GROMACS .gro file of C-alpha atoms in nm:
model
  448
    1MET     CA    1  -3.248   2.117   0.999
    2SER     CA    2  -3.112   2.111   0.647
    3SER     CA    3  -3.369   2.101   0.371
    4SER     CA    4  -3.167   1.842   0.174
    5PRO     CA    5  -3.067   1.495   0.266
    6SER     CA    6  -2.709   1.419   0.376
    7PHE     CA    7  -2.523   1.166   0.161
    8GLY     CA    8  -2.248   0.965   0.332
    9LEU     CA    9  -1.966   0.991   0.079
   10VAL     CA   10  -1.637   0.805   0.102
   11ASP     CA   11  -1.345   0.997   0.251
   12GLN     CA   12  -1.075   0.963  -0.018
   13SER     CA   13  -0.807   1.034   0.243
   14ALA     CA   14  -0.873   0.685   0.384
   15SER     CA   15  -0.909   0.512   0.047
   16PRO     CA   16  -0.688   0.247  -0.112
   17LEU     CA   17  -0.527   0.526  -0.306
   18ASP     CA   18  -0.302   0.573  -0.006
   19ARG     CA   19  -0.185   0.212  -0.040
   20GLU     CA   20  -0.270   0.158   0.325
   21VAL     CA   21  -0.616  -0.008   0.294
   22PRO     CA   22  -0.662  -0.350   0.122
   23TYR     CA   23  -0.814  -0.303  -0.224
   24LEU     CA   24  -1.193  -0.356  -0.228
   25ARG     CA   25  -1.467  -0.270  -0.477
   26VAL     CA   26  -1.810  -0.394  -0.592
   27HIS     CA   27  -1.743  -0.648  -0.864
   28SER     CA   28  -2.075  -0.754  -1.011
   29VAL     CA   29  -2.453  -0.760  -0.972
   30ASN     CA   30  -2.646  -1.059  -1.118
   31VAL     CA   31  -2.906  -1.000  -1.387
   32PHE     CA   32  -3.108  -1.306  -1.498
   33VAL     CA   33  -3.179  -1.335  -1.869
   34ARG     CA   34  -3.326  -1.592  -2.109
   35ASP     CA   35  -3.068  -1.584  -2.386
   36LEU     CA   36  -2.707  -1.479  -2.316
   37ASP     CA   37  -2.626  -1.390  -2.679
   38LYS     CA   38  -2.935  -1.179  -2.735
   39SER     CA   39  -2.898  -1.003  -2.404
   40LEU     CA   40  -2.530  -0.942  -2.466
   41ARG     CA   41  -2.606  -0.770  -2.795
   42PHE     CA   42  -2.871  -0.552  -2.626
   43TYR     CA   43  -2.633  -0.428  -2.354
   44LEU     CA   44  -2.345  -0.368  -2.598
   45ASP     CA   45  -2.533  -0.231  -2.900
   46GLN     CA   46  -2.832  -0.045  -2.745
   47LEU     CA   47  -2.698   0.064  -2.407
   48GLY     CA   48  -2.342   0.114  -2.524
   49PHE     CA   49  -2.191  -0.095  -2.238
   50ASN     CA   50  -1.853  -0.253  -2.259
   51LEU     CA   51  -1.783  -0.628  -2.249
   52ALA     CA   52  -1.621  -0.707  -1.917
   53TYR     CA   53  -1.563  -1.079  -1.994
   54ASP     CA   54  -1.712  -1.366  -2.183
   55VAL     CA   55  -1.540  -1.691  -2.086
   56ARG     CA   56  -1.625  -2.061  -2.066
   57LEU     CA   57  -1.507  -2.262  -1.773
   58GLN     CA   58  -1.365  -2.617  -1.804
   59ALA     CA   59  -1.694  -2.751  -1.681
   60GLY     CA   60  -1.867  -2.584  -1.971
   61GLN     CA   61  -2.033  -2.303  -1.780
   62ARG     CA   62  -2.028  -1.966  -1.961
   63LEU     CA   63  -1.962  -1.649  -1.770
   64VAL     CA   64  -2.070  -1.321  -1.933
   65ALA     CA   65  -2.048  -0.974  -1.782
   66VAL     CA   66  -2.095  -0.621  -1.912
   67ALA     CA   67  -2.008  -0.281  -1.759
   68PRO     CA   68  -2.130   0.076  -1.817
   69PRO     CA   69  -1.882   0.301  -1.995
   70HIS     CA   70  -1.788   0.472  -1.671
   71GLY     CA   71  -1.752   0.285  -1.345
   72SER     CA   72  -1.599  -0.035  -1.211
   73ALA     CA   73  -1.902  -0.252  -1.121
   74VAL     CA   74  -2.026  -0.495  -1.379
   75LEU     CA   75  -2.350  -0.678  -1.457
   76SER     CA   76  -2.318  -1.055  -1.468
   77LEU     CA   77  -2.564  -1.188  -1.720
   78ILE     CA   78  -2.695  -1.526  -1.607
   79ALA     CA   79  -2.923  -1.760  -1.799
   80PRO     CA   80  -3.070  -1.980  -1.523
   81ASP     CA   81  -3.240  -2.318  -1.571
   82PRO     CA   82  -3.611  -2.268  -1.662
   83LYS     CA   83  -3.705  -2.489  -1.368
   84SER     CA   84  -3.509  -2.284  -1.113
   85ASP     CA   85  -3.629  -2.016  -0.874
   86ALA     CA   86  -3.381  -1.773  -1.038
   87TYR     CA   87  -3.569  -1.809  -1.366
   88LYS     CA   88  -3.880  -1.655  -1.196
   89LEU     CA   89  -3.679  -1.335  -1.135
   90ILE     CA   90  -3.653  -1.259  -1.510
   91GLY     CA   91  -3.864  -0.961  -1.592
   92GLN     CA   92  -3.876  -0.822  -1.236
   93PRO     CA   93  -3.721  -0.504  -1.090
   94THR     CA   94  -3.347  -0.572  -1.045
   95GLY     CA   95  -3.282  -0.321  -0.775
   96VAL     CA   96  -2.998  -0.181  -0.992
   97THR     CA   97  -2.976   0.196  -1.021
   98PHE     CA   98  -2.760   0.376  -1.277
   99VAL     CA   99  -2.651   0.730  -1.209
  100ALA     CA  100  -2.604   0.946  -1.516
  101GLU     CA  101  -2.454   1.290  -1.562
  102ASP     CA  102  -2.730   1.383  -1.804
  103VAL     CA  103  -3.035   1.163  -1.784
  104VAL     CA  104  -3.219   1.357  -2.053
  105ALA     CA  105  -2.945   1.310  -2.308
  106LEU     CA  106  -2.915   0.940  -2.227
  107TYR     CA  107  -3.291   0.899  -2.243
  108VAL     CA  108  -3.304   1.060  -2.590
  109GLU     CA  109  -3.015   0.849  -2.721
  110TRP     CA  110  -3.139   0.519  -2.578
  111ARG     CA  111  -3.492   0.570  -2.704
  112ARG     CA  112  -3.350   0.628  -3.049
  113ARG     CA  113  -3.182   0.288  -3.018
  114GLY     CA  114  -3.507   0.122  -2.917
  115VAL     CA  115  -3.474   0.097  -2.542
  116VAL     CA  116  -3.812   0.091  -2.364
  117PHE     CA  117  -3.868   0.345  -2.085
  118HIS     CA  118  -4.160   0.335  -1.842
  119LYS     CA  119  -4.190   0.711  -1.833
  120VAL     CA  120  -4.036   1.032  -1.948
  121PRO     CA  121  -3.766   1.155  -1.701
  122ARG     CA  122  -3.910   1.417  -1.467
  123LEU     CA  123  -3.768   1.657  -1.214
  124ARG     CA  124  -3.902   1.615  -0.862
  125ARG     CA  125  -3.878   1.825  -0.543
  126VAL     CA  126  -3.781   2.155  -0.704
  127ARG     CA  127  -3.775   2.472  -0.496
  128SER     CA  128  -4.003   2.659  -0.735
  129ASP     CA  129  -4.218   2.585  -1.035
  130PRO     CA  130  -3.979   2.583  -1.332
  131PRO     CA  131  -4.090   2.621  -1.695
  132THR     CA  132  -4.188   2.323  -1.897
  133THR     CA  133  -3.976   2.220  -2.197
  134ALA     CA  134  -4.068   1.945  -2.446
  135VAL     CA  135  -3.821   1.653  -2.476
  136PRO     CA  136  -3.685   1.617  -2.829
  137GLY     CA  137  -3.798   1.287  -2.980
  138SER     CA  138  -4.064   1.215  -2.719
  139ASP     CA  139  -4.438   1.187  -2.768
  140SER     CA  140  -4.615   1.522  -2.799
  141SER     CA  141  -4.808   1.445  -2.479
  142SER     CA  142  -4.490   1.382  -2.283
  143SER     CA  143  -4.293   1.670  -2.129
  144LEU     CA  144  -3.987   1.708  -1.905
  145LEU     CA  145  -3.964   1.973  -1.633
  146LEU     CA  146  -3.631   2.149  -1.679
  147GLY     CA  147  -3.587   2.413  -1.405
  148LYS     CA  148  -3.322   2.682  -1.405
  149GLN     CA  149  -3.323   2.701  -1.025
  150LYS     CA  150  -3.117   2.440  -0.839
  151PRO     CA  151  -3.341   2.170  -0.689
  152ILE     CA  152  -3.329   2.053  -0.331
  153TRP     CA  153  -3.163   1.730  -0.439
  154GLY     CA  154  -3.121   1.581  -0.784
  155GLU     CA  155  -3.449   1.457  -0.909
  156VAL     CA  156  -3.428   1.347  -1.273
  157PHE     CA  157  -3.563   0.993  -1.262
  158THR     CA  158  -3.693   0.718  -1.486
  159ARG     CA  159  -3.701   0.341  -1.535
  160PHE     CA  160  -3.609   0.135  -1.843
  161GLU     CA  161  -3.620  -0.234  -1.945
  162ASP     CA  162  -3.390  -0.478  -2.118
  163ILE     CA  163  -3.514  -0.726  -2.371
  164ASP     CA  164  -3.627  -0.962  -2.090
  165LYS     CA  165  -3.819  -0.677  -1.921
  166ASN     CA  166  -3.573  -0.664  -1.634
  167ILE     CA  167  -3.625  -0.319  -1.480
  168PHE     CA  168  -3.353  -0.073  -1.398
  169ALA     CA  169  -3.365   0.277  -1.252
  170LEU     CA  170  -3.188   0.571  -1.416
  171VAL     CA  171  -3.136   0.880  -1.201
  172SER     CA  172  -2.942   1.201  -1.175
  173PHE     CA  173  -2.886   1.340  -0.822
  174ASP     CA  174  -2.742   1.691  -0.850
  175GLU     CA  175  -2.578   1.727  -0.515
  176MET     CA  176  -2.462   1.369  -0.486
  177THR     CA  177  -2.332   1.331  -0.840
  178GLN     CA  178  -2.148   1.665  -0.816
  179ALA     CA  179  -1.991   1.552  -0.491
  180VAL     CA  180  -1.902   1.216  -0.635
  181GLU     CA  181  -1.758   1.377  -0.951
  182ALA     CA  182  -1.554   1.616  -0.738
  183GLN     CA  183  -1.414   1.317  -0.543
  184ARG     CA  184  -1.350   1.130  -0.873
  185LEU     CA  185  -1.158   1.428  -1.009
  186ALA     CA  186  -0.966   1.465  -0.687
  187ALA     CA  187  -0.880   1.095  -0.687
  188THR     CA  188  -0.776   1.112  -1.054
  189GLU     CA  189  -0.554   1.416  -0.984
  190LYS     CA  190  -0.400   1.248  -0.685
  191LEU     CA  191  -0.318   0.936  -0.886
  192GLU     CA  192  -0.171   1.144  -1.164
  193ALA     CA  193   0.035   1.346  -0.913
  194GLU     CA  194   0.160   1.019  -0.758
  195ARG     CA  195   0.243   0.882  -1.102
  196ARG     CA  196   0.439   1.199  -1.194
  197ALA     CA  197   0.616   1.202  -0.860
  198ALA     CA  198   0.708   0.832  -0.891
  199HIS     CA  199   0.837   0.893  -1.243
  200GLU     CA  200   1.042   1.195  -1.142
  201LEU     CA  201   1.181   1.007  -0.844
  202GLU     CA  202   1.281   0.717  -1.071
  203ILE     CA  203   1.466   0.961  -1.290
  204ALA     CA  204   1.631   1.124  -0.988
  205MET     CA  205   1.737   0.783  -0.865
  206GLN     CA  206   1.892   0.695  -1.202
  207VAL     CA  207   2.071   1.031  -1.214
  208GLN     CA  208   2.207   0.997  -0.861
  209ALA     CA  209   2.327   0.643  -0.926
  210ARG     CA  210   2.546   0.787  -1.202
  211LEU     CA  211   2.695   1.034  -0.953
  212PHE     CA  212   2.855   0.761  -0.754
  213PRO     CA  213   3.201   0.654  -0.889
  214GLN     CA  214   3.179   0.453  -1.210
  215ASN     CA  215   3.553   0.402  -1.247
  216PHE     CA  216   3.817   0.316  -0.990
  217PRO     CA  217   4.159   0.477  -1.046
  218PRO     CA  218   4.407   0.183  -1.047
  219LEU     CA  219   4.634   0.144  -0.746
  220GLU     CA  220   4.904  -0.112  -0.678
  221THR     CA  221   4.921  -0.095  -0.296
  222LEU     CA  222   4.556  -0.033  -0.210
  223ASP     CA  223   4.246  -0.252  -0.263
  224TYR     CA  224   3.946  -0.028  -0.205
  225ALA     CA  225   3.567  -0.031  -0.255
  226GLY     CA  226   3.267   0.169  -0.157
  227VAL     CA  227   2.890   0.124  -0.125
  228CYS     CA  228   2.582   0.335  -0.053
  229ILE     CA  229   2.253   0.172   0.036
  230GLN     CA  230   1.990   0.442   0.054
  231ALA     CA  231   1.701   0.439   0.292
  232ARG     CA  232   1.482   0.600   0.027
  233GLN     CA  233   1.502   0.606  -0.351
  234VAL     CA  234   1.751   0.890  -0.324
  235GLY     CA  235   1.948   1.026  -0.035
  236GLY     CA  236   2.217   1.259   0.093
  237ASP     CA  237   2.510   1.024   0.158
  238TYR     CA  238   2.800   1.050  -0.080
  239TYR     CA  239   3.118   0.865  -0.158
  240ASP     CA  240   3.366   0.911  -0.438
  241PHE     CA  241   3.707   0.813  -0.572
  242LEU     CA  242   3.897   1.104  -0.731
  243ASN     CA  243   4.190   1.059  -0.958
  244LEU     CA  244   4.437   1.321  -0.832
  245GLY     CA  245   4.717   1.225  -1.066
  246GLN     CA  246   5.076   1.121  -0.989
  247ASN     CA  247   4.960   0.786  -0.843
  248ARG     CA  248   4.731   0.952  -0.595
  249VAL     CA  249   4.360   0.889  -0.531
  250GLY     CA  250   4.115   1.088  -0.321
  251LEU     CA  251   3.882   0.878  -0.104
  252VAL     CA  252   3.573   1.083  -0.018
  253LEU     CA  253   3.276   1.014   0.202
  254GLY     CA  254   3.018   1.263   0.310
  255ASP     CA  255   2.685   1.298   0.481
  256ILE     CA  256   2.453   1.580   0.377
  257ALA     CA  257   2.217   1.742   0.632
  258GLY     CA  258   1.894   1.630   0.470
  259LYS     CA  259   1.721   1.332   0.317
  260GLY     CA  260   1.523   1.245   0.008
  261ILE     CA  261   1.522   1.482  -0.288
  262ALA     CA  262   1.653   1.778  -0.088
  263GLY     CA  263   1.952   1.577   0.039
  264ALA     CA  264   2.017   1.437  -0.308
  265LEU     CA  265   2.031   1.783  -0.460
  266LEU     CA  266   2.280   1.898  -0.197
  267MET     CA  267   2.483   1.586  -0.253
  268ALA     CA  268   2.499   1.653  -0.625
  269ASN     CA  269   2.609   2.014  -0.548
  270LEU     CA  270   2.884   1.897  -0.318
  271GLN     CA  271   3.002   1.629  -0.566
  272ALA     CA  272   3.021   1.879  -0.848
  273ASN     CA  273   3.218   2.120  -0.631
  274LEU     CA  274   3.467   1.857  -0.532
  275ARG     CA  275   3.521   1.717  -0.878
  276SER     CA  276   3.560   2.063  -1.033
  277GLN     CA  277   3.805   2.190  -0.768
  278CYS     CA  278   4.018   1.880  -0.753
  279THR     CA  279   4.122   1.941  -1.111
  280ILE     CA  280   4.250   2.287  -1.012
  281VAL     CA  281   4.382   2.234  -0.661
  282TRP     CA  282   4.488   1.875  -0.687
  283ASP     CA  283   4.800   1.877  -0.466
  284ASP     CA  284   4.685   2.057  -0.147
  285PRO     CA  285   4.394   1.906   0.048
  286ARG     CA  286   4.364   2.207   0.272
  287GLN     CA  287   4.327   2.454  -0.020
  288LEU     CA  288   4.101   2.212  -0.207
  289LEU     CA  289   3.853   2.187   0.078
  290GLN     CA  290   3.862   2.562   0.146
  291SER     CA  291   3.752   2.618  -0.213
  292VAL     CA  292   3.482   2.352  -0.185
  293ASN     CA  293   3.353   2.508   0.139
  294GLN     CA  294   3.336   2.851  -0.028
  295LEU     CA  295   3.135   2.719  -0.321
  296PHE     CA  296   2.905   2.513  -0.099
  297TYR     CA  297   2.847   2.809   0.130
  298GLN     CA  298   2.762   3.036  -0.158
  299ASN     CA  299   2.537   2.804  -0.352
  300THR     CA  300   2.323   2.660  -0.070
  301ALA     CA  301   2.078   2.777   0.192
  302ASP     CA  302   2.204   2.914   0.520
  303ASP     CA  303   2.119   2.595   0.708
  304ALA     CA  304   2.268   2.355   0.451
  305TYR     CA  305   2.589   2.177   0.550
  306ALA     CA  306   2.770   1.847   0.515
  307THR     CA  307   3.015   1.638   0.716
  308LEU     CA  308   3.296   1.507   0.501
  309PHE     CA  309   3.598   1.280   0.522
  310PHE     CA  310   3.861   1.343   0.252
  311ALA     CA  311   4.169   1.122   0.230
  312GLU     CA  312   4.446   1.158  -0.028
  313TYR     CA  313   4.631   0.830  -0.069
  314ASP     CA  314   4.981   0.821  -0.228
  315ASP     CA  315   5.019   0.481  -0.390
  316ARG     CA  316   5.397   0.477  -0.402
  317ALA     CA  317   5.463   0.602  -0.046
  318ARG     CA  318   5.161   0.421   0.116
  319HIS     CA  319   5.098   0.754   0.280
  320MET     CA  320   4.759   0.913   0.348
  321ARG     CA  321   4.686   1.276   0.419
  322TYR     CA  322   4.331   1.342   0.545
  323VAL     CA  323   4.086   1.611   0.643
  324ASN     CA  324   3.794   1.514   0.868
  325CYS     CA  325   3.528   1.785   0.840
  326GLY     CA  326   3.311   1.715   1.142
  327HIS     CA  327   3.257   1.359   1.035
  328LEU     CA  328   3.271   1.034   1.228
  329PRO     CA  329   3.629   0.916   1.290
  330GLY     CA  330   3.796   0.707   1.023
  331LEU     CA  331   3.914   0.372   1.150
  332VAL     CA  332   4.256   0.216   1.067
  333LEU     CA  333   4.280  -0.148   1.173
  334ARG     CA  334   4.645  -0.225   1.201
  335GLY     CA  335   4.771  -0.548   1.059
  336VAL     CA  336   4.899  -0.814   1.298
  337ASP     CA  337   5.257  -0.764   1.176
  338SER     CA  338   5.232  -0.386   1.143
  339GLN     CA  339   5.332  -0.120   1.386
  340ASN     CA  340   5.287   0.254   1.367
  341GLY     CA  341   5.495   0.526   1.525
  342ASN     CA  342   5.311   0.492   1.854
  343GLY     CA  343   5.376   0.122   1.886
  344ASN     CA  344   5.011   0.032   1.815
  345ALA     CA  345   5.008  -0.312   1.654
  346ASN     CA  346   4.851  -0.662   1.666
  347GLY     CA  347   4.508  -0.575   1.529
  348ASN     CA  348   4.436  -0.251   1.715
  349PHE     CA  349   4.265   0.058   1.578
  350ASP     CA  350   4.384   0.411   1.507
  351ARG     CA  351   4.104   0.673   1.504
  352LEU     CA  352   4.122   0.952   1.250
  353ASP     CA  353   3.919   1.218   1.434
  354SER     CA  354   3.788   1.553   1.317
  355THR     CA  355   4.042   1.807   1.205
  356CYS     CA  356   3.790   2.087   1.140
  357THR     CA  357   3.421   2.176   1.137
  358VAL     CA  358   3.151   2.086   0.886
  359LEU     CA  359   3.137   2.227   0.529
  360GLY     CA  360   2.894   2.496   0.417
  361LEU     CA  361   2.792   2.667   0.742
  362PHE     CA  362   3.073   2.924   0.767
  363LYS     CA  363   3.213   3.165   0.514
  364GLU     CA  364   3.542   3.185   0.696
  365TRP     CA  365   3.662   2.828   0.721
  366ASN     CA  366   3.993   2.656   0.781
  367CYS     CA  367   4.114   2.309   0.843
  368ALA     CA  368   4.406   2.101   0.968
  369VAL     CA  369   4.547   1.814   0.761
  370GLY     CA  370   4.622   1.482   0.936
  371GLU     CA  371   4.866   1.223   0.816
  372CYS     CA  372   4.866   0.843   0.838
  373ARG     CA  373   5.109   0.591   0.701
  374LEU     CA  374   4.976   0.247   0.603
  375THR     CA  375   5.163  -0.083   0.592
  376PRO     CA  376   5.063  -0.416   0.428
  377GLY     CA  377   4.777  -0.571   0.626
  378ASP     CA  378   4.622  -0.249   0.744
  379THR     CA  379   4.253  -0.192   0.679
  380VAL     CA  380   4.091   0.154   0.656
  381ALA     CA  381   3.717   0.219   0.701
  382PHE     CA  382   3.518   0.539   0.651
  383TYR     CA  383   3.144   0.527   0.717
  384THR     CA  384   2.827   0.738   0.785
  385ASP     CA  385   2.604   0.730   1.090
  386GLY     CA  386   2.363   0.501   0.894
  387VAL     CA  387   2.606   0.223   0.997
  388THR     CA  388   2.678   0.296   1.361
  389GLU     CA  389   2.334   0.443   1.445
  390ALA     CA  390   2.130   0.158   1.299
  391PHE     CA  391   1.920   0.022   1.583
  392ASN     CA  392   1.740  -0.298   1.665
  393ALA     CA  393   1.394  -0.364   1.808
  394THR     CA  394   1.502  -0.264   2.159
  395GLY     CA  395   1.648   0.066   2.045
  396GLU     CA  396   2.011  -0.049   2.087
  397GLU     CA  397   2.251   0.095   1.824
  398PHE     CA  398   2.491  -0.104   1.612
  399GLY     CA  399   2.770   0.127   1.738
  400GLU     CA  400   3.134   0.171   1.659
  401HIS     CA  401   3.234  -0.133   1.872
  402ARG     CA  402   3.036  -0.376   1.653
  403LEU     CA  403   3.177  -0.222   1.342
  404CYS     CA  404   3.532  -0.268   1.477
  405ASP     CA  405   3.446  -0.621   1.570
  406ALA     CA  406   3.315  -0.693   1.219
  407LEU     CA  407   3.631  -0.541   1.061
  408ARG     CA  408   3.848  -0.767   1.281
  409ARG     CA  409   3.646  -1.088   1.208
  410HIS     CA  410   3.636  -1.033   0.833
  411ARG     CA  411   3.978  -0.868   0.781
  412GLU     CA  412   4.097  -1.150   0.555
  413LEU     CA  413   3.826  -1.076   0.291
  414SER     CA  414   3.882  -0.852  -0.007
  415SER     CA  415   3.753  -0.497   0.025
  416ARG     CA  416   3.441  -0.566  -0.173
  417ASP     CA  417   3.361  -0.882   0.024
  418LEU     CA  418   3.439  -0.704   0.352
  419LEU     CA  419   3.191  -0.430   0.257
  420SER     CA  420   2.923  -0.698   0.190
  421ALA     CA  421   2.987  -0.868   0.523
  422ILE     CA  422   2.960  -0.549   0.721
  423VAL     CA  423   2.642  -0.433   0.545
  424ARG     CA  424   2.486  -0.775   0.602
  425GLU     CA  425   2.561  -0.759   0.976
  426VAL     CA  426   2.416  -0.409   1.003
  427GLN     CA  427   2.095  -0.514   0.822
  428GLN     CA  428   2.062  -0.832   1.030
  429PHE     CA  429   2.113  -0.633   1.349
  430SER     CA  430   1.839  -0.380   1.248
  431SER     CA  431   1.606  -0.612   1.076
  432GLY     CA  432   1.321  -0.358   1.053
  433GLU     CA  433   1.282  -0.054   0.833
  434GLN     CA  434   1.605   0.126   0.728
  435PHE     CA  435   1.587   0.483   0.844
  436ASP     CA  436   1.917   0.622   0.723
  437ASP     CA  437   2.154   0.572   0.432
  438ILE     CA  438   2.426   0.310   0.485
  439THR     CA  439   2.750   0.426   0.327
  440LEU     CA  440   3.096   0.274   0.363
  441ILE     CA  441   3.440   0.286   0.212
  442VAL     CA  442   3.684   0.008   0.292
  443ALA     CA  443   4.047   0.004   0.180
  444LYS     CA  444   4.314  -0.261   0.241
  445CYS     CA  445   4.684  -0.191   0.214
  446ARG     CA  446   4.858  -0.483   0.039
  447ASP     CA  447   5.195  -0.605  -0.076
  448CYS     CA  448   5.288  -0.539  -0.439
   0.00000   0.00000   0.00000
């Protein structure tokens, strides 16, 4: 058997610090006094406590409470009716025990302020007989045993009174207070780490929000809009609108392999590569994406990659060249009155499938460029798997068929309103927690 008692200390891993357990703490202990004002001055001036509250209710009742300098529990000072049973409790042991880091120092300080102690603090249950040391400021007949050898369990103990002779215990338990202090420090460090992480995440969220397009290059024949609703504060989905000059705009949508901060960093890397290279290789999608792949491959880890859909739209010719880098197929909803070269008309879809593999995995990389001509009334949609793979309570996915159906039903809306309608349907379908970023680009070809 152990020679020291076992103290059941709270496991901080299951505490409210994890935001999973409802908040609970000891609020107050009642201490009955004769005069609230006099007692209040004793606790504040002589014991150095803090005023927790001093309020008067509408009914006229006064509520007064004080708290020790360190700790969350408070003492409620109550002046009961002299004829009540509670009044008989004044001047009795309260059952309240204060734990101090240094009982001796507190004893000396409180005695100097006039606090009455029943006895000089003494060490109890030491492993060996320690030397005797006089307590500064105490009577010459009083002494305090101060041992250099660690005791079995903390044993500095005394009792003191308030001005109504209510009796309190003052103790210092070495093992318990050290363990409690260690937990307090661990809890404080955890809270501080959480605060720093939350602050850094807030900054990352603000920075990433600025990475999404802030300006839309003007087009006469295309009404377009994009949205990204992240599952976390930051994410790895990416969309952009690049001004390629000569009445051409690049519509970009990507999905990084990764989530959270890691995905956001890769997303920022990919965006920087695209924006820098499109100013150099602005007229050749194939060469542009080869340069982007090379940079992404060189500047990221071996397992980092991204799927990407890049479309270059010519505003004058209503012509779109695209490269699908291992991404989900783009969808072109043909207008009722439109007809492409294959005779596909009357509200049917063309799928813009992959023309090459993902970006960033392979040093040697090549792609094919697809082409698509738009006519007034056509609607184009690019999206990430956060749309089609959103699932409901039964595990059923939203799927491409529901996306196509939503595009058909809301085709008369503007691009921005069409985006909102689709996002609303996805969120209503999967009404629980969002597990992946929802990112969409919608463009509508119009008359000019």
